[in-house]
mmCIF file with all atom_site columns, C-alpha atoms in Angstrom:
data_model
loop_
_atom_site.group_PDB
_atom_site.id
_atom_site.type_symbol
_atom_site.label_atom_id
_atom_site.label_alt_id
_atom_site.label_comp_id
_atom_site.label_asym_id
_atom_site.label_entity_id
_atom_site.label_seq_id
_atom_site.pdbx_PDB_ins_code
_atom_site.Cartn_x
_atom_site.Cartn_y
_atom_site.Cartn_z
_atom_site.occupancy
_atom_site.B_iso_or_equiv
_atom_site.pdbx_formal_charge
_atom_site.auth_seq_id
_atom_site.auth_comp_id
_atom_site.auth_asym_id
_atom_site.auth_atom_id
_atom_site.pdbx_PDB_model_num
ATOM 1   C CA . MET A 1 1   ? 17.473  0.248   24.529  1.00 97.00 ? 1   MET A CA 1
ATOM 2   C CA . HIS A 1 2   ? 13.667  0.547   25.547  1.00 98.00 ? 2   HIS A CA 1
ATOM 3   C CA . PHE A 1 3   ? 11.432  -0.198  22.675  1.00 98.00 ? 3   PHE A CA 1
ATOM 4   C CA . LEU A 1 4   ? 7.677   0.747   22.069  1.00 98.00 ? 4   LEU A CA 1
ATOM 5   C CA . ILE A 1 5   ? 5.246   -0.600  19.562  1.00 98.00 ? 5   ILE A CA 1
ATOM 6   C CA . PRO A 1 6   ? 1.831   1.215   19.233  1.00 96.00 ? 6   PRO A CA 1
ATOM 7   C CA . ALA A 1 7   ? -0.526  -1.702  18.403  1.00 95.00 ? 7   ALA A CA 1
ATOM 8   C CA . ALA A 1 8   ? -3.862  0.103   19.326  1.00 88.00 ? 8   ALA A CA 1
ATOM 9   C CA . GLY A 1 9   ? -5.388  0.747   16.053  1.00 74.00 ? 9   GLY A CA 1
ATOM 10  C CA . MET A 1 10  ? -7.985  -0.773  13.785  1.00 65.00 ? 10  MET A CA 1
ATOM 11  C CA . GLY A 1 11  ? -7.839  -2.561  10.219  1.00 54.00 ? 11  GLY A CA 1
ATOM 12  C CA . LYS A 1 12  ? -10.254 -0.113  8.502   1.00 52.00 ? 12  LYS A CA 1
ATOM 13  C CA . ARG A 1 13  ? -8.010  0.516   5.385   1.00 52.00 ? 13  ARG A CA 1
ATOM 14  C CA . MET A 1 14  ? -7.550  -3.438  5.331   1.00 53.00 ? 14  MET A CA 1
ATOM 15  C CA . GLY A 1 15  ? -11.275 -4.030  5.324   1.00 52.00 ? 15  GLY A CA 1
ATOM 16  C CA . SER A 1 16  ? -10.908 -5.850  8.629   1.00 59.00 ? 16  SER A CA 1
ATOM 17  C CA . ASP A 1 17  ? -13.234 -5.836  11.574  1.00 63.00 ? 17  ASP A CA 1
ATOM 18  C CA . ARG A 1 18  ? -10.484 -6.124  13.979  1.00 71.00 ? 18  ARG A CA 1
ATOM 19  C CA . ASN A 1 19  ? -6.992  -4.832  14.757  1.00 87.00 ? 19  ASN A CA 1
ATOM 20  C CA . LYS A 1 20  ? -5.168  -5.665  11.811  1.00 87.00 ? 20  LYS A CA 1
ATOM 21  C CA . LEU A 1 21  ? -1.958  -6.737  13.774  1.00 92.00 ? 21  LEU A CA 1
ATOM 22  C CA . LEU A 1 22  ? -4.002  -9.768  14.633  1.00 93.00 ? 22  LEU A CA 1
ATOM 23  C CA . LEU A 1 23  ? -4.238  -10.956 11.108  1.00 92.00 ? 23  LEU A CA 1
ATOM 24  C CA . THR A 1 24  ? -2.017  -13.580 10.241  1.00 93.00 ? 24  THR A CA 1
ATOM 25  C CA . LEU A 1 25  ? 1.080   -13.679 7.828   1.00 94.00 ? 25  LEU A CA 1
ATOM 26  C CA . HIS A 1 26  ? 2.535   -17.211 7.190   1.00 94.00 ? 26  HIS A CA 1
ATOM 27  C CA . GLY A 1 27  ? 0.753   -18.411 10.134  1.00 93.00 ? 27  GLY A CA 1
ATOM 28  C CA . LYS A 1 28  ? 1.969   -15.815 12.577  1.00 95.00 ? 28  LYS A CA 1
ATOM 29  C CA . PRO A 1 29  ? 0.079   -12.822 13.587  1.00 95.00 ? 29  PRO A CA 1
ATOM 30  C CA . LEU A 1 30  ? 1.614   -9.412  12.091  1.00 96.00 ? 30  LEU A CA 1
ATOM 31  C CA . LEU A 1 31  ? 2.479   -8.480  15.783  1.00 96.00 ? 31  LEU A CA 1
ATOM 32  C CA . ALA A 1 32  ? 4.319   -11.677 16.640  1.00 96.00 ? 32  ALA A CA 1
ATOM 33  C CA . TRP A 1 33  ? 6.890   -10.915 13.682  1.00 97.00 ? 33  TRP A CA 1
ATOM 34  C CA . THR A 1 34  ? 7.411   -7.698  14.868  1.00 97.00 ? 34  THR A CA 1
ATOM 35  C CA . LEU A 1 35  ? 8.147   -9.076  18.281  1.00 97.00 ? 35  LEU A CA 1
ATOM 36  C CA . LEU A 1 36  ? 10.313  -11.621 16.788  1.00 97.00 ? 36  LEU A CA 1
ATOM 37  C CA . ALA A 1 37  ? 12.633  -9.054  15.144  1.00 97.00 ? 37  ALA A CA 1
ATOM 38  C CA . ALA A 1 38  ? 12.498  -6.931  18.619  1.00 98.00 ? 38  ALA A CA 1
ATOM 39  C CA . GLU A 1 39  ? 13.775  -10.226 20.489  1.00 97.00 ? 39  GLU A CA 1
ATOM 40  C CA . ALA A 1 40  ? 16.632  -10.999 17.940  1.00 97.00 ? 40  ALA A CA 1
ATOM 41  C CA . SER A 1 41  ? 17.770  -7.478  18.219  1.00 98.00 ? 41  SER A CA 1
ATOM 42  C CA . GLY A 1 42  ? 21.066  -7.161  20.284  1.00 97.00 ? 42  GLY A CA 1
ATOM 43  C CA . SER A 1 43  ? 20.296  -3.559  21.287  1.00 98.00 ? 43  SER A CA 1
ATOM 44  C CA . ILE A 1 44  ? 16.752  -3.923  22.814  1.00 98.00 ? 44  ILE A CA 1
ATOM 45  C CA . ASP A 1 45  ? 16.238  -5.067  26.414  1.00 97.00 ? 45  ASP A CA 1
ATOM 46  C CA . TRP A 1 46  ? 12.698  -3.965  27.090  1.00 98.00 ? 46  TRP A CA 1
ATOM 47  C CA . ILE A 1 47  ? 9.439   -3.998  24.958  1.00 98.00 ? 47  ILE A CA 1
ATOM 48  C CA . GLY A 1 48  ? 6.329   -2.063  25.588  1.00 98.00 ? 48  GLY A CA 1
ATOM 49  C CA . ILE A 1 49  ? 3.182   -2.709  23.594  1.00 98.00 ? 49  ILE A CA 1
ATOM 50  C CA . MET A 1 50  ? 0.225   -0.192  23.643  1.00 97.00 ? 50  MET A CA 1
ATOM 51  C CA . GLY A 1 51  ? -2.934  -1.753  22.839  1.00 95.00 ? 51  GLY A CA 1
ATOM 52  C CA . GLN A 1 52  ? -6.502  -1.532  23.627  1.00 94.00 ? 52  GLN A CA 1
ATOM 53  C CA . PRO A 1 53  ? -8.264  -3.569  26.439  1.00 94.00 ? 53  PRO A CA 1
ATOM 54  C CA . GLU A 1 54  ? -10.240 -5.734  24.122  1.00 93.00 ? 54  GLU A CA 1
ATOM 55  C CA . ASP A 1 55  ? -7.262  -6.927  22.501  1.00 95.00 ? 55  ASP A CA 1
ATOM 56  C CA . PHE A 1 56  ? -5.188  -7.685  25.459  1.00 96.00 ? 56  PHE A CA 1
ATOM 57  C CA . GLU A 1 57  ? -5.914  -11.582 25.558  1.00 96.00 ? 57  GLU A CA 1
ATOM 58  C CA . ALA A 1 58  ? -4.934  -12.114 21.938  1.00 96.00 ? 58  ALA A CA 1
ATOM 59  C CA . ILE A 1 59  ? -1.862  -9.848  22.359  1.00 96.00 ? 59  ILE A CA 1
ATOM 60  C CA . GLU A 1 60  ? -0.895  -11.980 25.615  1.00 97.00 ? 60  GLU A CA 1
ATOM 61  C CA . GLU A 1 61  ? -1.463  -15.086 23.742  1.00 97.00 ? 61  GLU A CA 1
ATOM 62  C CA . ILE A 1 62  ? 1.011   -13.609 21.013  1.00 97.00 ? 62  ILE A CA 1
ATOM 63  C CA . ILE A 1 63  ? 3.590   -12.765 23.515  1.00 97.00 ? 63  ILE A CA 1
ATOM 64  C CA . ALA A 1 64  ? 3.370   -16.453 24.907  1.00 97.00 ? 64  ALA A CA 1
ATOM 65  C CA . SER A 1 65  ? 3.654   -17.798 21.458  1.00 96.00 ? 65  SER A CA 1
ATOM 66  C CA . VAL A 1 66  ? 6.814   -15.822 20.823  1.00 96.00 ? 66  VAL A CA 1
ATOM 67  C CA . ASN A 1 67  ? 8.155   -16.360 24.408  1.00 96.00 ? 67  ASN A CA 1
ATOM 68  C CA . PRO A 1 68  ? 10.748  -13.513 24.333  1.00 96.00 ? 68  PRO A CA 1
ATOM 69  C CA . ALA A 1 69  ? 13.491  -13.888 26.931  1.00 97.00 ? 69  ALA A CA 1
ATOM 70  C CA . LYS A 1 70  ? 13.157  -10.031 27.338  1.00 97.00 ? 70  LYS A CA 1
ATOM 71  C CA . PRO A 1 71  ? 10.426  -8.285  29.549  1.00 97.00 ? 71  PRO A CA 1
ATOM 72  C CA . VAL A 1 72  ? 7.379   -7.251  27.648  1.00 98.00 ? 72  VAL A CA 1
ATOM 73  C CA . ARG A 1 73  ? 4.881   -5.031  29.107  1.00 97.00 ? 73  ARG A CA 1
ATOM 74  C CA . LEU A 1 74  ? 1.346   -4.321  27.952  1.00 97.00 ? 74  LEU A CA 1
ATOM 75  C CA . ILE A 1 75  ? 0.081   -0.968  28.043  1.00 98.00 ? 75  ILE A CA 1
ATOM 76  C CA . GLN A 1 76  ? -3.363  0.695   27.416  1.00 96.00 ? 76  GLN A CA 1
ATOM 77  C CA . GLY A 1 77  ? -3.391  2.473   24.228  1.00 95.00 ? 77  GLY A CA 1
ATOM 78  C CA . GLY A 1 78  ? -5.242  5.700   23.322  1.00 94.00 ? 78  GLY A CA 1
ATOM 79  C CA . LYS A 1 79  ? -7.566  6.982   20.547  1.00 92.00 ? 79  LYS A CA 1
ATOM 80  C CA . THR A 1 80  ? -4.872  8.158   18.294  1.00 93.00 ? 80  THR A CA 1
ATOM 81  C CA . ARG A 1 81  ? -1.146  6.986   17.889  1.00 93.00 ? 81  ARG A CA 1
ATOM 82  C CA . GLN A 1 82  ? -0.210  10.158  19.535  1.00 95.00 ? 82  GLN A CA 1
ATOM 83  C CA . GLU A 1 83  ? -2.044  9.254   22.669  1.00 96.00 ? 83  GLU A CA 1
ATOM 84  C CA . SER A 1 84  ? -0.907  5.644   22.548  1.00 96.00 ? 84  SER A CA 1
ATOM 85  C CA . VAL A 1 85  ? 2.761   6.707   22.338  1.00 97.00 ? 85  VAL A CA 1
ATOM 86  C CA . TYR A 1 86  ? 2.037   9.167   25.261  1.00 97.00 ? 86  TYR A CA 1
ATOM 87  C CA . ASN A 1 87  ? 0.779   6.431   27.525  1.00 98.00 ? 87  ASN A CA 1
ATOM 88  C CA . GLY A 1 88  ? 3.742   4.399   26.603  1.00 98.00 ? 88  GLY A CA 1
ATOM 89  C CA . LEU A 1 89  ? 6.307   6.957   27.380  1.00 98.00 ? 89  LEU A CA 1
ATOM 90  C CA . GLN A 1 90  ? 4.337   7.424   30.929  1.00 98.00 ? 90  GLN A CA 1
ATOM 91  C CA . ALA A 1 91  ? 4.804   3.518   31.449  1.00 98.00 ? 91  ALA A CA 1
ATOM 92  C CA . LEU A 1 92  ? 8.866   3.424   30.680  1.00 98.00 ? 92  LEU A CA 1
ATOM 93  C CA . PRO A 1 93  ? 10.858  2.421   33.552  1.00 97.00 ? 93  PRO A CA 1
ATOM 94  C CA . ASP A 1 94  ? 12.186  5.465   35.476  1.00 95.00 ? 94  ASP A CA 1
ATOM 95  C CA . ASN A 1 95  ? 15.914  4.743   34.057  1.00 94.00 ? 95  ASN A CA 1
ATOM 96  C CA . ALA A 1 96  ? 14.804  4.819   30.477  1.00 97.00 ? 96  ALA A CA 1
ATOM 97  C CA . GLU A 1 97  ? 16.977  7.289   28.566  1.00 97.00 ? 97  GLU A CA 1
ATOM 98  C CA . ARG A 1 98  ? 16.487  6.365   24.944  1.00 98.00 ? 98  ARG A CA 1
ATOM 99  C CA . VAL A 1 99  ? 13.546  4.642   23.356  1.00 98.00 ? 99  VAL A CA 1
ATOM 100 C CA . LEU A 1 100 ? 12.782  3.334   19.871  1.00 98.00 ? 100 LEU A CA 1
ATOM 101 C CA . ILE A 1 101 ? 9.145   3.700   18.779  1.00 98.00 ? 101 ILE A CA 1
ATOM 102 C CA . HIS A 1 102 ? 8.111   1.172   15.812  1.00 98.00 ? 102 HIS A CA 1
ATOM 103 C CA . ASP A 1 103 ? 4.712   0.910   14.557  1.00 96.00 ? 103 ASP A CA 1
ATOM 104 C CA . GLY A 1 104 ? 3.602   -2.865  14.717  1.00 91.00 ? 104 GLY A CA 1
ATOM 105 C CA . ALA A 1 105 ? 2.217   -2.646  11.167  1.00 93.00 ? 105 ALA A CA 1
ATOM 106 C CA . ARG A 1 106 ? 5.808   -2.444  9.921   1.00 96.00 ? 106 ARG A CA 1
ATOM 107 C CA . CYS A 1 107 ? 6.215   -6.205  10.721  1.00 96.00 ? 107 CYS A CA 1
ATOM 108 C CA . LEU A 1 108 ? 9.264   -6.776  8.166   1.00 97.00 ? 108 LEU A CA 1
ATOM 109 C CA . ALA A 1 109 ? 11.500  -4.546  9.799   1.00 98.00 ? 109 ALA A CA 1
ATOM 110 C CA . THR A 1 110 ? 14.902  -6.474  10.473  1.00 98.00 ? 110 THR A CA 1
ATOM 111 C CA . PRO A 1 111 ? 16.710  -6.844  13.876  1.00 98.00 ? 111 PRO A CA 1
ATOM 112 C CA . ALA A 1 112 ? 19.717  -5.316  11.871  1.00 98.00 ? 112 ALA A CA 1
ATOM 113 C CA . LEU A 1 113 ? 17.686  -2.028  11.359  1.00 98.00 ? 113 LEU A CA 1
ATOM 114 C CA . PHE A 1 114 ? 16.831  -1.768  14.979  1.00 98.00 ? 114 PHE A CA 1
ATOM 115 C CA . ASP A 1 115 ? 20.404  -2.274  15.971  1.00 98.00 ? 115 ASP A CA 1
ATOM 116 C CA . ARG A 1 116 ? 21.382  0.540   13.443  1.00 98.00 ? 116 ARG A CA 1
ATOM 117 C CA . CYS A 1 117 ? 19.023  2.959   14.783  1.00 98.00 ? 117 CYS A CA 1
ATOM 118 C CA . ALA A 1 118 ? 19.968  2.124   18.532  1.00 98.00 ? 118 ALA A CA 1
ATOM 119 C CA . ASP A 1 119 ? 23.514  2.631   17.610  1.00 98.00 ? 119 ASP A CA 1
ATOM 120 C CA . ALA A 1 120 ? 22.922  6.110   15.929  1.00 98.00 ? 120 ALA A CA 1
ATOM 121 C CA . LEU A 1 121 ? 20.820  7.273   18.811  1.00 97.00 ? 121 LEU A CA 1
ATOM 122 C CA . ALA A 1 122 ? 23.809  7.185   21.146  1.00 94.00 ? 122 ALA A CA 1
ATOM 123 C CA . ASN A 1 123 ? 25.011  10.208  19.090  1.00 95.00 ? 123 ASN A CA 1
ATOM 124 C CA . CYS A 1 124 ? 21.672  12.407  18.632  1.00 97.00 ? 124 CYS A CA 1
ATOM 125 C CA . THR A 1 125 ? 18.491  12.979  20.543  1.00 97.00 ? 125 THR A CA 1
ATOM 126 C CA . GLY A 1 126 ? 16.058  12.083  17.521  1.00 98.00 ? 126 GLY A CA 1
ATOM 127 C CA . LEU A 1 127 ? 16.290  10.134  14.645  1.00 98.00 ? 127 LEU A CA 1
ATOM 128 C CA . ILE A 1 128 ? 13.916  8.183   12.236  1.00 98.00 ? 128 ILE A CA 1
ATOM 129 C CA . ALA A 1 129 ? 14.460  5.312   9.572   1.00 98.00 ? 129 ALA A CA 1
ATOM 130 C CA . ALA A 1 130 ? 13.740  6.804   6.084   1.00 98.00 ? 130 ALA A CA 1
ATOM 131 C CA . ILE A 1 131 ? 14.473  5.842   2.494   1.00 98.00 ? 131 ILE A CA 1
ATOM 132 C CA . PRO A 1 132 ? 14.981  8.079   -0.490  1.00 97.00 ? 132 PRO A CA 1
ATOM 133 C CA . VAL A 1 133 ? 11.831  8.834   -2.594  1.00 96.00 ? 133 VAL A CA 1
ATOM 134 C CA . LYS A 1 134 ? 12.097  7.352   -5.988  1.00 95.00 ? 134 LYS A CA 1
ATOM 135 C CA . ASP A 1 135 ? 9.068   8.707   -7.573  1.00 95.00 ? 135 ASP A CA 1
ATOM 136 C CA . THR A 1 136 ? 8.321   12.223  -8.784  1.00 96.00 ? 136 THR A CA 1
ATOM 137 C CA . ILE A 1 137 ? 6.078   13.955  -6.174  1.00 96.00 ? 137 ILE A CA 1
ATOM 138 C CA . LYS A 1 138 ? 3.427   16.517  -6.997  1.00 97.00 ? 138 LYS A CA 1
ATOM 139 C CA . ILE A 1 139 ? 1.996   19.113  -4.756  1.00 97.00 ? 139 ILE A CA 1
ATOM 140 C CA . VAL A 1 140 ? -1.651  19.456  -5.486  1.00 97.00 ? 140 VAL A CA 1
ATOM 141 C CA . ASP A 1 141 ? -4.409  21.733  -4.494  1.00 96.00 ? 141 ASP A CA 1
ATOM 142 C CA . ASP A 1 142 ? -7.962  21.011  -3.514  1.00 95.00 ? 142 ASP A CA 1
ATOM 143 C CA . GLY A 1 143 ? -9.239  21.266  -7.163  1.00 96.00 ? 143 GLY A CA 1
ATOM 144 C CA . GLY A 1 144 ? -6.616  18.748  -8.500  1.00 96.00 ? 144 GLY A CA 1
ATOM 145 C CA . TRP A 1 145 ? -4.135  21.048  -10.009 1.00 97.00 ? 145 TRP A CA 1
ATOM 146 C CA . ILE A 1 146 ? -0.409  20.749  -9.573  1.00 98.00 ? 146 ILE A CA 1
ATOM 147 C CA . ARG A 1 147 ? 1.096   23.766  -7.738  1.00 97.00 ? 147 ARG A CA 1
ATOM 148 C CA . ASP A 1 148 ? 4.618   22.414  -7.369  1.00 97.00 ? 148 ASP A CA 1
ATOM 149 C CA . THR A 1 149 ? 7.211   19.606  -8.002  1.00 97.00 ? 149 THR A CA 1
ATOM 150 C CA . PRO A 1 150 ? 9.744   19.419  -5.323  1.00 96.00 ? 150 PRO A CA 1
ATOM 151 C CA . ASP A 1 151 ? 13.176  18.060  -5.865  1.00 96.00 ? 151 ASP A CA 1
ATOM 152 C CA . ARG A 1 152 ? 13.118  14.644  -4.945  1.00 94.00 ? 152 ARG A CA 1
ATOM 153 C CA . ALA A 1 153 ? 16.803  14.520  -3.950  1.00 94.00 ? 153 ALA A CA 1
ATOM 154 C CA . TYR A 1 154 ? 15.768  16.154  -0.746  1.00 95.00 ? 154 TYR A CA 1
ATOM 155 C CA . LEU A 1 155 ? 12.686  14.001  -0.300  1.00 97.00 ? 155 LEU A CA 1
ATOM 156 C CA . TRP A 1 156 ? 12.589  10.691  1.940   1.00 97.00 ? 156 TRP A CA 1
ATOM 157 C CA . ALA A 1 157 ? 9.758   8.631   3.044   1.00 96.00 ? 157 ALA A CA 1
ATOM 158 C CA . ALA A 1 158 ? 9.445   8.206   6.811   1.00 96.00 ? 158 ALA A CA 1
ATOM 159 C CA . GLN A 1 159 ? 9.518   4.733   8.267   1.00 97.00 ? 159 GLN A CA 1
ATOM 160 C CA . THR A 1 160 ? 9.760   3.534   11.684  1.00 98.00 ? 160 THR A CA 1
ATOM 161 C CA . PRO A 1 161 ? 11.607  2.973   14.056  1.00 98.00 ? 161 PRO A CA 1
ATOM 162 C CA . GLN A 1 162 ? 11.747  6.432   15.404  1.00 98.00 ? 162 GLN A CA 1
ATOM 163 C CA . GLY A 1 163 ? 14.101  7.029   18.214  1.00 98.00 ? 163 GLY A CA 1
ATOM 164 C CA . PHE A 1 164 ? 14.469  9.562   20.746  1.00 98.00 ? 164 PHE A CA 1
ATOM 165 C CA . HIS A 1 165 ? 15.990  10.941  23.894  1.00 98.00 ? 165 HIS A CA 1
ATOM 166 C CA . VAL A 1 166 ? 13.055  9.982   26.498  1.00 98.00 ? 166 VAL A CA 1
ATOM 167 C CA . PRO A 1 167 ? 12.916  13.337  28.514  1.00 97.00 ? 167 PRO A CA 1
ATOM 168 C CA . THR A 1 168 ? 13.140  15.425  25.622  1.00 97.00 ? 168 THR A CA 1
ATOM 169 C CA . LEU A 1 169 ? 10.383  13.342  23.843  1.00 98.00 ? 169 LEU A CA 1
ATOM 170 C CA . LYS A 1 170 ? 8.385   13.572  27.037  1.00 98.00 ? 170 LYS A CA 1
ATOM 171 C CA . GLU A 1 171 ? 8.483   17.185  27.094  1.00 97.00 ? 171 GLU A CA 1
ATOM 172 C CA . CYS A 1 172 ? 7.495   17.483  23.421  1.00 97.00 ? 172 CYS A CA 1
ATOM 173 C CA . HIS A 1 173 ? 4.469   15.229  24.007  1.00 97.00 ? 173 HIS A CA 1
ATOM 174 C CA . GLU A 1 174 ? 3.592   17.489  27.040  1.00 97.00 ? 174 GLU A CA 1
ATOM 175 C CA . LYS A 1 175 ? 3.768   20.399  24.882  1.00 97.00 ? 175 LYS A CA 1
ATOM 176 C CA . GLY A 1 176 ? 1.801   19.027  21.946  1.00 96.00 ? 176 GLY A CA 1
ATOM 177 C CA . ARG A 1 177 ? -1.013  18.041  24.348  1.00 95.00 ? 177 ARG A CA 1
ATOM 178 C CA . LEU A 1 178 ? -1.067  21.593  25.549  1.00 95.00 ? 178 LEU A CA 1
ATOM 179 C CA . SER A 1 179 ? -0.973  23.058  22.303  1.00 95.00 ? 179 SER A CA 1
ATOM 180 C CA . GLY A 1 180 ? -3.632  20.924  20.822  1.00 94.00 ? 180 GLY A CA 1
ATOM 181 C CA . TRP A 1 181 ? -1.148  19.796  17.996  1.00 95.00 ? 181 TRP A CA 1
ATOM 182 C CA . GLU A 1 182 ? -2.047  16.361  16.302  1.00 94.00 ? 182 GLU A CA 1
ATOM 183 C CA . VAL A 1 183 ? 0.678   14.650  14.384  1.00 94.00 ? 183 VAL A CA 1
ATOM 184 C CA . THR A 1 184 ? 0.910   11.414  12.678  1.00 90.00 ? 184 THR A CA 1
ATOM 185 C CA . ASP A 1 185 ? 4.706   10.654  14.151  1.00 93.00 ? 185 ASP A CA 1
ATOM 186 C CA . ASP A 1 186 ? 6.769   11.345  16.936  1.00 95.00 ? 186 ASP A CA 1
ATOM 187 C CA . ALA A 1 187 ? 9.393   13.413  14.828  1.00 96.00 ? 187 ALA A CA 1
ATOM 188 C CA . ALA A 1 188 ? 6.794   15.780  13.884  1.00 96.00 ? 188 ALA A CA 1
ATOM 189 C CA . LEU A 1 189 ? 6.445   16.857  17.523  1.00 96.00 ? 189 LEU A CA 1
ATOM 190 C CA . PHE A 1 190 ? 10.388  16.976  17.796  1.00 96.00 ? 190 PHE A CA 1
ATOM 191 C CA . GLU A 1 191 ? 10.125  19.355  14.874  1.00 96.00 ? 191 GLU A CA 1
ATOM 192 C CA . LYS A 1 192 ? 7.664   21.397  15.971  1.00 96.00 ? 192 LYS A CA 1
ATOM 193 C CA . CYS A 1 193 ? 9.563   22.049  19.539  1.00 96.00 ? 193 CYS A CA 1
ATOM 194 C CA . GLY A 1 194 ? 12.611  23.159  17.424  1.00 96.00 ? 194 GLY A CA 1
ATOM 195 C CA . PHE A 1 195 ? 14.752  20.087  17.930  1.00 97.00 ? 195 PHE A CA 1
ATOM 196 C CA . PRO A 1 196 ? 16.731  18.304  15.223  1.00 97.00 ? 196 PRO A CA 1
ATOM 197 C CA . VAL A 1 197 ? 15.894  14.810  13.753  1.00 98.00 ? 197 VAL A CA 1
ATOM 198 C CA . LYS A 1 198 ? 18.668  12.847  12.038  1.00 97.00 ? 198 LYS A CA 1
ATOM 199 C CA . ILE A 1 199 ? 17.729  10.366  9.015   1.00 97.00 ? 199 ILE A CA 1
ATOM 200 C CA . VAL A 1 200 ? 19.269  6.647   9.476   1.00 98.00 ? 200 VAL A CA 1
ATOM 201 C CA . GLU A 1 201 ? 18.830  4.754   6.316   1.00 97.00 ? 201 GLU A CA 1
ATOM 202 C CA . GLY A 1 202 ? 15.681  2.419   6.440   1.00 98.00 ? 202 GLY A CA 1
ATOM 203 C CA . GLU A 1 203 ? 14.893  -0.685  4.371   1.00 98.00 ? 203 GLU A CA 1
ATOM 204 C CA . GLU A 1 204 ? 12.988  -0.836  1.085   1.00 97.00 ? 204 GLU A CA 1
ATOM 205 C CA . THR A 1 205 ? 11.269  -4.006  2.586   1.00 97.00 ? 205 THR A CA 1
ATOM 206 C CA . ASN A 1 206 ? 10.010  -2.015  5.826   1.00 98.00 ? 206 ASN A CA 1
ATOM 207 C CA . LEU A 1 207 ? 6.674   -1.367  4.360   1.00 95.00 ? 207 LEU A CA 1
ATOM 208 C CA . LYS A 1 208 ? 3.736   -0.407  6.608   1.00 95.00 ? 208 LYS A CA 1
ATOM 209 C CA . ILE A 1 209 ? 1.022   -3.202  6.390   1.00 94.00 ? 209 ILE A CA 1
ATOM 210 C CA . THR A 1 210 ? -2.112  -1.113  5.480   1.00 91.00 ? 210 THR A CA 1
ATOM 211 C CA . THR A 1 211 ? -4.227  -2.746  2.729   1.00 91.00 ? 211 THR A CA 1
ATOM 212 C CA . PRO A 1 212 ? -4.552  -6.418  1.270   1.00 92.00 ? 212 PRO A CA 1
ATOM 213 C CA . VAL A 1 213 ? -2.044  -5.649  -1.452  1.00 95.00 ? 213 VAL A CA 1
ATOM 214 C CA . ASP A 1 214 ? 0.561   -4.947  1.162   1.00 95.00 ? 214 ASP A CA 1
ATOM 215 C CA . LEU A 1 215 ? -0.271  -8.249  2.902   1.00 94.00 ? 215 LEU A CA 1
ATOM 216 C CA . ALA A 1 216 ? 0.424   -9.930  -0.078  1.00 95.00 ? 216 ALA A CA 1
ATOM 217 C CA . ILE A 1 217 ? 3.611   -8.433  -0.575  1.00 97.00 ? 217 ILE A CA 1
ATOM 218 C CA . ALA A 1 218 ? 4.596   -9.180  2.735   1.00 96.00 ? 218 ALA A CA 1
ATOM 219 C CA . GLU A 1 219 ? 3.739   -12.643 2.236   1.00 96.00 ? 219 GLU A CA 1
ATOM 220 C CA . TYR A 1 220 ? 6.080   -13.084 -0.724  1.00 96.00 ? 220 TYR A CA 1
ATOM 221 C CA . ILE A 1 221 ? 8.898   -11.248 1.265   1.00 97.00 ? 221 ILE A CA 1
ATOM 222 C CA . ILE A 1 222 ? 8.719   -13.642 4.377   1.00 96.00 ? 222 ILE A CA 1
ATOM 223 C CA . ALA A 1 223 ? 8.668   -16.652 1.799   1.00 96.00 ? 223 ALA A CA 1
ATOM 224 C CA . ARG A 1 224 ? 11.792  -15.184 0.319   1.00 95.00 ? 224 ARG A CA 1
ATOM 225 C CA . ARG A 1 225 ? 13.432  -14.973 3.679   1.00 95.00 ? 225 ARG A CA 1
ATOM 226 C CA . SER A 1 226 ? 12.468  -18.340 4.660   1.00 94.00 ? 226 SER A CA 1
ATOM 227 C CA . GLU A 1 227 ? 13.928  -19.761 1.506   1.00 93.00 ? 227 GLU A CA 1
ATOM 228 C CA . GLU A 1 228 ? 17.394  -17.851 2.484   1.00 92.00 ? 228 GLU A CA 1
ATOM 229 C CA . GLY A 1 229 ? 17.108  -19.291 6.147   1.00 91.00 ? 229 GLY A CA 1
ATOM 230 C CA . ILE A 1 230 ? 16.610  -15.749 7.635   1.00 91.00 ? 230 ILE A CA 1
ATOM 231 C CA . VAL A 1 231 ? 13.260  -16.573 9.195   1.00 90.00 ? 231 VAL A CA 1
ATOM 232 C CA . LYS A 1 232 ? 11.253  -19.724 9.939   1.00 87.00 ? 232 LYS A CA 1
ATOM 233 C CA . ILE A 1 233 ? 7.643   -20.204 8.867   1.00 85.00 ? 233 ILE A CA 1
ATOM 234 C CA . GLY A 1 234 ? 5.068   -22.897 9.598   1.00 69.00 ? 234 GLY A CA 1
ATOM 235 C CA . ASP A 1 235 ? 6.100   -23.428 13.318  1.00 62.00 ? 235 ASP A CA 1
#
């Protein structure tokens, strides 16, 4: 299974002046935790990281610190996540048939989640990890008035990884570029092109590190996993 990590963004909502994936969590950069999970996955055998050239040196140091046994390729990212994934798809080996795409900011995803998605991708052309929505959701207009309350039984919060048949996803990205579509995840491109996308149960702890509060929650989760012997911290 091929694995792409978009890691070319900045940490504006984190209040950081640099790529937030270079921020540390229990002594390791966020990107290192994502790499460690990918390395521990039994399904993943090739990893690509899309970053900005100014971060390449730091990312290379992170790769060296993890010292993965699997090949890792550093790929230049784009101005948006969509452009970064497009670049990553072009850099895949010619024999790549299926790919998992996982945001580096979701550094708490487990190897078991990656393996579960990889297994499910053997029987479909597109999928996303997601969890059922717990809160009541309101649809609100520009003036702040509630217009609808959708049934949360049908609502799922999208996560990553998202997995796809590589030739089909490349086709969707090309169509998106020609049509000027701007989307926030690859599943949206699949949907716009009329392809089905399957839900795979995600993980409650697979949060996206976006704000300082998220980082504090992640610190707690990693500490608990360390106590349970699931991960190691401090080395």
